[in-house]
Tab-separated table of C-alpha atoms and ligand atoms in Angstrom:
chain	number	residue	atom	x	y	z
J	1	UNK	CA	102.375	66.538	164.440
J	2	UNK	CA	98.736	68.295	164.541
J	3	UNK	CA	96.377	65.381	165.097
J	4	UNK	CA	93.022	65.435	164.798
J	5	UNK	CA	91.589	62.979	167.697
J	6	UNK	CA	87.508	62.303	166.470
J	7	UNK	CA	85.315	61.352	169.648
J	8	UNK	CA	87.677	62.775	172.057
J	9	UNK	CA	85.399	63.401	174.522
J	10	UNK	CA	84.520	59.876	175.324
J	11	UNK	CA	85.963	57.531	177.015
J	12	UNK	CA	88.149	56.023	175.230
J	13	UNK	CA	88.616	59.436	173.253
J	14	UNK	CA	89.618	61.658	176.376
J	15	UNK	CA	92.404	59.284	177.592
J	16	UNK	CA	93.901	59.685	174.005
J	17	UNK	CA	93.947	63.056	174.332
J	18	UNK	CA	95.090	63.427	177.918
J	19	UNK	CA	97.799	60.995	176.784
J	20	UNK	CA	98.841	62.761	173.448
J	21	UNK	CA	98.672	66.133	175.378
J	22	UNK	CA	101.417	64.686	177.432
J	23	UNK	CA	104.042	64.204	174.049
J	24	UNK	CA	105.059	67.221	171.756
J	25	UNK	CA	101.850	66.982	169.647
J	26	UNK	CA	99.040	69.033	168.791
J	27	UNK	CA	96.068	67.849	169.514
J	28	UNK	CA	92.488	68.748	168.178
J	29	UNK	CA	89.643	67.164	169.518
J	30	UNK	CA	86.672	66.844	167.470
J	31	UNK	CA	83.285	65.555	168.830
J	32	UNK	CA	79.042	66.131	168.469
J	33	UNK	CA	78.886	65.541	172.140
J	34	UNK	CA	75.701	63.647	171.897
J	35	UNK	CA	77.717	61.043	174.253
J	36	UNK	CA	81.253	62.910	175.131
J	37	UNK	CA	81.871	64.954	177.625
J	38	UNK	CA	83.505	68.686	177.172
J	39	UNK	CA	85.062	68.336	180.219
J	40	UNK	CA	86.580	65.386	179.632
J	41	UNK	CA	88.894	67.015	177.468
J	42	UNK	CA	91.802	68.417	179.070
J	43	UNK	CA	93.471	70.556	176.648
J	44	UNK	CA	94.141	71.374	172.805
J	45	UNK	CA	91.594	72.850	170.691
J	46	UNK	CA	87.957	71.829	170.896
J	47	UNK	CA	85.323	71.642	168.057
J	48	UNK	CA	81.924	70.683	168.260
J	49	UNK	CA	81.135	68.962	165.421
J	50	UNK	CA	79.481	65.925	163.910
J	51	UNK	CA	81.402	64.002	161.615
J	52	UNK	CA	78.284	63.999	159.095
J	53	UNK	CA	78.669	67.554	159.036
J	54	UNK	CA	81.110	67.846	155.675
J	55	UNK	CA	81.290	72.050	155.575
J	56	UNK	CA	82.216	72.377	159.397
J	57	UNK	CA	85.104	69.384	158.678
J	58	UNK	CA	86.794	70.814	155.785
J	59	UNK	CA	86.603	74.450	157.774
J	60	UNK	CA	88.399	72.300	160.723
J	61	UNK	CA	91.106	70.877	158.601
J	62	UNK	CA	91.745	74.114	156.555
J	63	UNK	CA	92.224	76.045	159.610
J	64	UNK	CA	94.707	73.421	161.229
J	65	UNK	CA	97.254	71.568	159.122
J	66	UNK	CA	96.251	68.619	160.180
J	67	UNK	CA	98.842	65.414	159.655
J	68	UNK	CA	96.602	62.959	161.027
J	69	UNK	CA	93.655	61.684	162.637
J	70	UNK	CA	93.003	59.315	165.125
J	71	UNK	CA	89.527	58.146	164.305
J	72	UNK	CA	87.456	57.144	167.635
J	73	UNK	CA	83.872	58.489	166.938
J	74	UNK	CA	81.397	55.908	166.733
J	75	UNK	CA	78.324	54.238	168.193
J	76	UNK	CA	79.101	51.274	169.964
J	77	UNK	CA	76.138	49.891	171.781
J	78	UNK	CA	75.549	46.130	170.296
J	79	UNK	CA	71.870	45.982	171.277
J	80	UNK	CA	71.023	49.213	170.161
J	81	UNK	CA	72.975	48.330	166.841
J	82	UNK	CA	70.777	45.148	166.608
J	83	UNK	CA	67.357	47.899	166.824
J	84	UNK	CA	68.541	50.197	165.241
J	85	UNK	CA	71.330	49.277	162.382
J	86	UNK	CA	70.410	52.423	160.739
J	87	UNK	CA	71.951	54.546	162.867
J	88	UNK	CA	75.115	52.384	163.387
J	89	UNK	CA	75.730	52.464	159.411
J	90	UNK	CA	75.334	55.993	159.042
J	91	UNK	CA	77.228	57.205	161.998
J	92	UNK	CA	79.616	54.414	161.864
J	93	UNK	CA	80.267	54.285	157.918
J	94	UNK	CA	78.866	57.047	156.023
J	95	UNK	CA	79.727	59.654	158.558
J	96	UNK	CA	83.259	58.144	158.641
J	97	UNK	CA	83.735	58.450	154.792
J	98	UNK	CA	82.831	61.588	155.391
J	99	UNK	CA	86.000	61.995	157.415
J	100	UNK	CA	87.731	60.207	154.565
J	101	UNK	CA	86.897	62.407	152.083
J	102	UNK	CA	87.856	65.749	153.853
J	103	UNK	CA	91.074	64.133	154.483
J	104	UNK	CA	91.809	62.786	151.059
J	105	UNK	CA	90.724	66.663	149.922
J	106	UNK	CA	93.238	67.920	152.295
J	107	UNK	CA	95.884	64.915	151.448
J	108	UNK	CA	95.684	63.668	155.081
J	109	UNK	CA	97.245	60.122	154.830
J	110	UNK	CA	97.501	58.484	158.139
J	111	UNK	CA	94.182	57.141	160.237
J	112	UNK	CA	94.586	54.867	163.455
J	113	UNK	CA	90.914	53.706	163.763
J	114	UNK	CA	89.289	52.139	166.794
J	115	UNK	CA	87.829	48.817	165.843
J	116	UNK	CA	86.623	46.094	168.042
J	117	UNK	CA	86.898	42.511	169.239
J	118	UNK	CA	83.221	42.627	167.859
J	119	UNK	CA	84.549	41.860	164.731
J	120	UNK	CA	85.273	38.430	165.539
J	121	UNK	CA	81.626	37.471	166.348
J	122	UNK	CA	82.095	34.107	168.106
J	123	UNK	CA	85.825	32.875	168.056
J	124	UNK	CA	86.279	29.191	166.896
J	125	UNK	CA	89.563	29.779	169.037
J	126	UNK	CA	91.394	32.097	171.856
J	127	UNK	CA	93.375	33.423	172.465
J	128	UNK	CA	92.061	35.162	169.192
J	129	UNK	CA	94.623	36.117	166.433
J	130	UNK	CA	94.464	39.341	163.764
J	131	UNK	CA	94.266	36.591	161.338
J	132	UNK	CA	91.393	34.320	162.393
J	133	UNK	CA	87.779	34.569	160.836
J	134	UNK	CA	85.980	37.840	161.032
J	135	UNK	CA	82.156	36.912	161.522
J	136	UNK	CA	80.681	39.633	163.207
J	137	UNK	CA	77.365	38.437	165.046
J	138	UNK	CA	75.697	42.582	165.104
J	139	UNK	CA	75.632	45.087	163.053
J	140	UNK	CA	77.718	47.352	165.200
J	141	UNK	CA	81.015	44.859	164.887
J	142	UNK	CA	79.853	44.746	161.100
J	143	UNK	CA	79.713	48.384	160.877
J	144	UNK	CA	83.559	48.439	161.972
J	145	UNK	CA	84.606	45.683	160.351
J	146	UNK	CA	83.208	47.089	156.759
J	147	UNK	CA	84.948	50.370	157.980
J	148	UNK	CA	88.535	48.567	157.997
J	149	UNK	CA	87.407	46.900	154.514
J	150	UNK	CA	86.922	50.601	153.282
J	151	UNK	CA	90.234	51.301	154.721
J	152	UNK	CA	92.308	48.660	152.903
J	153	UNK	CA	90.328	50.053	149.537
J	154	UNK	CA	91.226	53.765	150.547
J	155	UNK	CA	94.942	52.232	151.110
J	156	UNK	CA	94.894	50.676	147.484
J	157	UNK	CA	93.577	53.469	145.809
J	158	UNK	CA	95.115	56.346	147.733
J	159	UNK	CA	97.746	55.118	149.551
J	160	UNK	CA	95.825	56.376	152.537
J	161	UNK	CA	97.700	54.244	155.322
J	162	UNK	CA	96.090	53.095	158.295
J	163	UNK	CA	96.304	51.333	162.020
J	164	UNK	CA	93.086	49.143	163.170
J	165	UNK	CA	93.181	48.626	166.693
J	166	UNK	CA	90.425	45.925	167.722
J	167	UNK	CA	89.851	46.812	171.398
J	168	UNK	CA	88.876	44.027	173.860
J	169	UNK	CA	87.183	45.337	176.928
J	170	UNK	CA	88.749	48.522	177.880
J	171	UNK	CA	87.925	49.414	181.622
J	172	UNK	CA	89.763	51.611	184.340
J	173	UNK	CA	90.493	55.431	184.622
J	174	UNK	CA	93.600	57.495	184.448
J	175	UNK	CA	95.870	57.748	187.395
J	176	UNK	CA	95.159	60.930	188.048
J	177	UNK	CA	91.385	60.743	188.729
J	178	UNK	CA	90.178	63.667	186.291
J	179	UNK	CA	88.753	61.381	183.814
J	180	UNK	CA	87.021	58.200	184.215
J	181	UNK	CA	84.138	55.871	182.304
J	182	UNK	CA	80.347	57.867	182.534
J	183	UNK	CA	78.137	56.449	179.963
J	184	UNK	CA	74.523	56.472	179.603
J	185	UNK	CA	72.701	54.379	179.559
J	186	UNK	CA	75.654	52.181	180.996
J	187	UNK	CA	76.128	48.646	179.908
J	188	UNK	CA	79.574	47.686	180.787
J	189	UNK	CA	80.058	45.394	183.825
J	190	UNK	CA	83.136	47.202	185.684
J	191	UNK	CA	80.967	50.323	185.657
J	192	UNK	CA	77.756	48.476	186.367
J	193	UNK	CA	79.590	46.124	189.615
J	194	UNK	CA	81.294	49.585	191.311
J	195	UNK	CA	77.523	51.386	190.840
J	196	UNK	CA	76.472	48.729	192.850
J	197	UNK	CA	79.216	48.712	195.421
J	198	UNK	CA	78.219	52.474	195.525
J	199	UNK	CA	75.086	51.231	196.142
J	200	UNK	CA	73.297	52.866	193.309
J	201	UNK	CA	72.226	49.492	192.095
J	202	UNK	CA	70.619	46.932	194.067
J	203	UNK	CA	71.870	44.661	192.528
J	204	UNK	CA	74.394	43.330	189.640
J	205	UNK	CA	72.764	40.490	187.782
J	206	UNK	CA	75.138	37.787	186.151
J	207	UNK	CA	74.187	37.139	182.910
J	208	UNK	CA	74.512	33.557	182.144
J	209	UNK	CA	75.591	31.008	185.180
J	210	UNK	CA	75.845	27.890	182.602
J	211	UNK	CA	78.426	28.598	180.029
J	212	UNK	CA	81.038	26.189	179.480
J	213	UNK	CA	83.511	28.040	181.640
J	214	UNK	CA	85.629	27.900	184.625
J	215	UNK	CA	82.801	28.823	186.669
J	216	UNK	CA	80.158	29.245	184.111
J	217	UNK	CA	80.254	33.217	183.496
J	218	UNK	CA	81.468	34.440	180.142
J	219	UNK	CA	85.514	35.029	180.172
J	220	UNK	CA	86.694	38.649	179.138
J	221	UNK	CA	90.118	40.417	178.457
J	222	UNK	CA	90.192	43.448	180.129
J	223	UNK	CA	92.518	45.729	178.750
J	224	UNK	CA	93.499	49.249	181.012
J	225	UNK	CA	92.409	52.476	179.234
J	226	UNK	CA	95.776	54.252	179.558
J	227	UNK	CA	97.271	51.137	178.118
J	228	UNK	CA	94.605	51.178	175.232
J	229	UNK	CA	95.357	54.772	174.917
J	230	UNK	CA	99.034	54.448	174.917
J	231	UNK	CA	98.483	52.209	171.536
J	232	UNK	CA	97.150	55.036	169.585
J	233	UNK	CA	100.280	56.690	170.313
J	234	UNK	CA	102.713	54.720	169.427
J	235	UNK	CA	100.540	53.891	166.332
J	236	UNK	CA	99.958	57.091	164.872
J	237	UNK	CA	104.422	57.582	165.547
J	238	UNK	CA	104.730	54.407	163.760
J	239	UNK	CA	102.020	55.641	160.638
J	240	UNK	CA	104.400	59.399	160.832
J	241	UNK	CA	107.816	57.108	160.258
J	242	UNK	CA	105.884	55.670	156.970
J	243	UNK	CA	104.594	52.416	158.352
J	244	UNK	CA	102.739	50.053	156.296
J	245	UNK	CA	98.867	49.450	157.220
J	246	UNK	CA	98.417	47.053	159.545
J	247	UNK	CA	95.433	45.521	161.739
J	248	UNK	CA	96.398	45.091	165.969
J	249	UNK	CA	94.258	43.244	168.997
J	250	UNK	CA	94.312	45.278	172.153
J	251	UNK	CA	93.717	43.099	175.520
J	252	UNK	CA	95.712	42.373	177.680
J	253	UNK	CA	95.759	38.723	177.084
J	254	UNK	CA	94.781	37.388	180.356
J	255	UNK	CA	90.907	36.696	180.514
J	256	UNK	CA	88.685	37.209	183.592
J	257	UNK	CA	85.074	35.602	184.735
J	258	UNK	CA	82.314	37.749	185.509
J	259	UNK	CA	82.558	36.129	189.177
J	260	UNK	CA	86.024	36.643	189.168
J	261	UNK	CA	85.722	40.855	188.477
J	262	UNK	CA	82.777	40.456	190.974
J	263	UNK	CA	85.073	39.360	193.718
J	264	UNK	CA	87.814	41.190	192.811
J	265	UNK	CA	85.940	44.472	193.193
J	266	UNK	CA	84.362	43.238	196.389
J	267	UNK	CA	88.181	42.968	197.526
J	268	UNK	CA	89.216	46.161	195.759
J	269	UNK	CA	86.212	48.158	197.422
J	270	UNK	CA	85.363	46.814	200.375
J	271	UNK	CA	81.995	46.467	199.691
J	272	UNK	CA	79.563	43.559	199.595
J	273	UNK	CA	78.294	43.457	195.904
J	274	UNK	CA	75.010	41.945	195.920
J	275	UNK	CA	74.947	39.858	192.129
J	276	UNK	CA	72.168	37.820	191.287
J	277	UNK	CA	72.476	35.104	188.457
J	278	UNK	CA	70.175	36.028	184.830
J	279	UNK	CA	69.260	34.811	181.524
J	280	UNK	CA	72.295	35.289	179.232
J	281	UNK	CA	72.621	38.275	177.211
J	282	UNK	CA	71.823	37.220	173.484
J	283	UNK	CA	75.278	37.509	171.311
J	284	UNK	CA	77.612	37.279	174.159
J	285	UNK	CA	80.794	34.986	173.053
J	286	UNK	CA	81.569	32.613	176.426
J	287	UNK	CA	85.034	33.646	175.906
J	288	UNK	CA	86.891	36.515	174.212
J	289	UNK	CA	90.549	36.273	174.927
J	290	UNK	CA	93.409	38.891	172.775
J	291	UNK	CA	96.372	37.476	171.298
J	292	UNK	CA	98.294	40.757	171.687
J	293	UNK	CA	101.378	39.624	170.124
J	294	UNK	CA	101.371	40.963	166.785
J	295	UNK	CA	101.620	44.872	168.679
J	296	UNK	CA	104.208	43.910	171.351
J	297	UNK	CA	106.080	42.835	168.200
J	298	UNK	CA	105.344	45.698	165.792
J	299	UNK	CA	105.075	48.418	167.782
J	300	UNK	CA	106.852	47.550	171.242
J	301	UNK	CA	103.557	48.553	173.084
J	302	UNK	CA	103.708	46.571	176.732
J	303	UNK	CA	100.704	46.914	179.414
J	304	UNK	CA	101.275	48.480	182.392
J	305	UNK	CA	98.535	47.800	184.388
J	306	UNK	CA	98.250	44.365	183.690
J	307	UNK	CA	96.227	43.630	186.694
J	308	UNK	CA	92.698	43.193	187.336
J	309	UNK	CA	92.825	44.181	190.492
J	310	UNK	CA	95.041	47.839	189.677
J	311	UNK	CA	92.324	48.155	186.615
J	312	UNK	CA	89.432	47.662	188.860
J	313	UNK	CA	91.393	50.371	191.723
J	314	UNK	CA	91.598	53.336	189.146
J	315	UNK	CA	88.236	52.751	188.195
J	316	UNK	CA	86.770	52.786	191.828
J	317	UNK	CA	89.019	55.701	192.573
J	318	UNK	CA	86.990	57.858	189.684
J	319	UNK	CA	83.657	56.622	190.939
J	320	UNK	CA	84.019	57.337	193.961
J	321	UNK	CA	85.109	60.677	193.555
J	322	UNK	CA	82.532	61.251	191.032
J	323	UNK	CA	79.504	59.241	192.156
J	324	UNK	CA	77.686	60.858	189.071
J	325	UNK	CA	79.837	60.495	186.509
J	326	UNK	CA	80.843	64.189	184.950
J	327	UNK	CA	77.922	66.147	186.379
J	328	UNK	CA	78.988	65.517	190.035
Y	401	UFG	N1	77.723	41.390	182.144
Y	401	UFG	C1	76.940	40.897	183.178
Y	401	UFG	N2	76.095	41.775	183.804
Y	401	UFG	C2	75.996	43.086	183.458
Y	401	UFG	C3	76.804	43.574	182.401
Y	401	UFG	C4	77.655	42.697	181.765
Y	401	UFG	O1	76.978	39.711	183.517
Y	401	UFG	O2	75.185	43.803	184.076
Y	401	UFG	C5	78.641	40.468	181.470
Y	401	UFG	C6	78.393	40.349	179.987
Y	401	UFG	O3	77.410	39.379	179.727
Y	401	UFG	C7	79.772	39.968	179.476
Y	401	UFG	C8	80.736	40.668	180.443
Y	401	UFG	O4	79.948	40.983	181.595
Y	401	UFG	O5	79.953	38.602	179.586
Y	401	UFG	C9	81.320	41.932	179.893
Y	401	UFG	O6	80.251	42.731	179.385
Y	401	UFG	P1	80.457	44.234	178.867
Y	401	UFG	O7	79.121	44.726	178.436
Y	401	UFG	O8	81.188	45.007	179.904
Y	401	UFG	O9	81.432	44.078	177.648
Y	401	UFG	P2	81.259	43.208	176.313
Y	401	UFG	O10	82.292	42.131	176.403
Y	401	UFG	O11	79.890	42.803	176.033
Y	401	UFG	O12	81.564	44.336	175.262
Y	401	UFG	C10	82.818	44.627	174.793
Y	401	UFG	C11	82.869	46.075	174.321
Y	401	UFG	C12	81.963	46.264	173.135
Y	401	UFG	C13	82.285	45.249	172.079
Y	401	UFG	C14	82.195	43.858	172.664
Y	401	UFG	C15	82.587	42.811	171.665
Y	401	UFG	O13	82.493	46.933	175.357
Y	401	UFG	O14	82.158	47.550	172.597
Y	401	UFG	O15	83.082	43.745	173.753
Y	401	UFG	O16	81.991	41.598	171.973
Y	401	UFG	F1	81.426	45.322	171.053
């Protein structure tokens, strides 16, 4: 198939694409680069192009014959969606109809969209199941959760069919070092605990000591990026053999402390990891746990690196190599 991959050149994006590059697709990366990285993209065609931009899509999709899309562009900072919702709505939703309509005009019919544990706001339960209460606590997980509303309508109406994937917290880099996690500013606490090692950061501060947890730090499920990008394979096969729309958690299942990635990375690295305890971060669940069943199920997808201790390896393996992210 000729797939159109949007936000390729992020993180989650360019292990897609490495991974699709790898099967007998084409692939065709989209992305405004405002956060991607070019050279994070290994191969297939490139465009530079925002999503918002309607007359540079439709040129995209008449020059390819495009059979579907895998739909990763976004903006997926939950403080700066809580500042600045504006931004999240319009790149989130109104750029993504966008996307819609140029593939409705071109009578594209298949999406797999990245959505987010987000959407759950605060679970009443974990491990957390596709079919438990969707509260979203920011206007980032609202801005995805709308977008798989307008997805269920597009499915009605135009038998546009679609795969959700609600990513827990996707960490680690590809095996074979090229590509790795560089954002900025970065937020994420794998990232953020190896900078440190690296000693970039003084110092990694805990946020939250006194949550009602094993050791008081907020629990996470953290999900390897090949694995997450494996998903969006098998998805997008499963939307070509005429699947049925359907909504899938991505974690691994197994959740982790803060103190525990802490000392795992200390073991993983070698390095003392100075971490200070902090205030808690406003809108941080204690615990956010997948129920990946409904995929292993549905579309036979299995984790790999199920490990905390192999996810936190890859990633140290791309820091390390590239202290500074992609300009190094
Ligand atoms: N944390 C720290 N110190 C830091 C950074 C993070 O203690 O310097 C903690 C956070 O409070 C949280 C955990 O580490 O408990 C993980 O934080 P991340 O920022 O790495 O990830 P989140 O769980 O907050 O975010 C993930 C995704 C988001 C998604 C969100 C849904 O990255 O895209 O889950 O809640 F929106």
């Amino acid at each position: 198939m000729n797939i159109l991959v949007t936000g390729g050149a992020g993180y989650v994006g360019s292990h897609v694409v490495k991974e699709l590059l790898e099967t007998e697709h084409q692939v065709i990366t989209v992305d405004n680069l405002t956060k991607g990285h070019r050279e994070a993209v290994l191969g297939g065609e490139f465009y530079q192009c925002d999503l918002g931009d309607y007359q540079e899509l439709r040129k995209i999709f008449s020059q390819h014959q495009i059979e579907a899309v895998i739909h990763l562009a976004a903006d997926s900072l939950v403080g700066e969606s809580v500042t600045s919702p504006n931004k999240y709505y319009q790149n989130n939703l109104a750029s993504g109809l966008n996307l819609l309509e140029v593939m409705l005009e071109h009578s594209v019919k298949k999406l797999v969209f990245s959505s987010t544990a987000a959407v759950y706001g605060e679970p009443k339960s974990v491990p957390i199941k596709e079919t438990d209460p969707t509260e979203p606590t920011n206007p980032y997980g609202r801005s995805k959760l709308f977008f798989e509303k307008i997805l269920a309508d597009f499915d009605r109406a135009y038998n546009l069919k679609y795969i959700s994937l609600r990513y827990f917290n996707a960490a680690g880099a590809d095996n074979s070092g090229q590509i790795g996690e560089d954002h900025d500013p970065e937020t994420h606490l794998i990232p953020l605990v190896l900078q440190t090692a690296q000693g970039r950061r003084q110092q990694l501060e805990i946020y939250g000591t006194d949550y009602k947890t094993r050791d008081g730090t907020c629990i996470r499920d953290y999900i390897h990026i090949t694995d997450l990008a494996r998903a969006h394979i098998l998805a997008v096969e499963k939307l070509a053999r005429r699947a049925e729309s359907s909504i899938y958690n991505l974690g691994s299942g197994d959740g982790f402390s803060v103190r525990e990635v802490i000392d795992t990375a200390r073991k993983v690295t070698a390095h003392d990891i100075p971490a200070a305890p902090a205030e808690r971060r406003p809108g941080d669940p204690p615990v956010l746990i997948a129920s990946s069943k409904r995929i292993k199920e549905e579309l036979g997808w299995q984790p790999q690196y199920d490990d905390l201790e192999t996810i936190i390896a890859t990633a140290w393996q791309w820091h390390k190599n590239n202290p500074t992210g992609y300009s190094s």
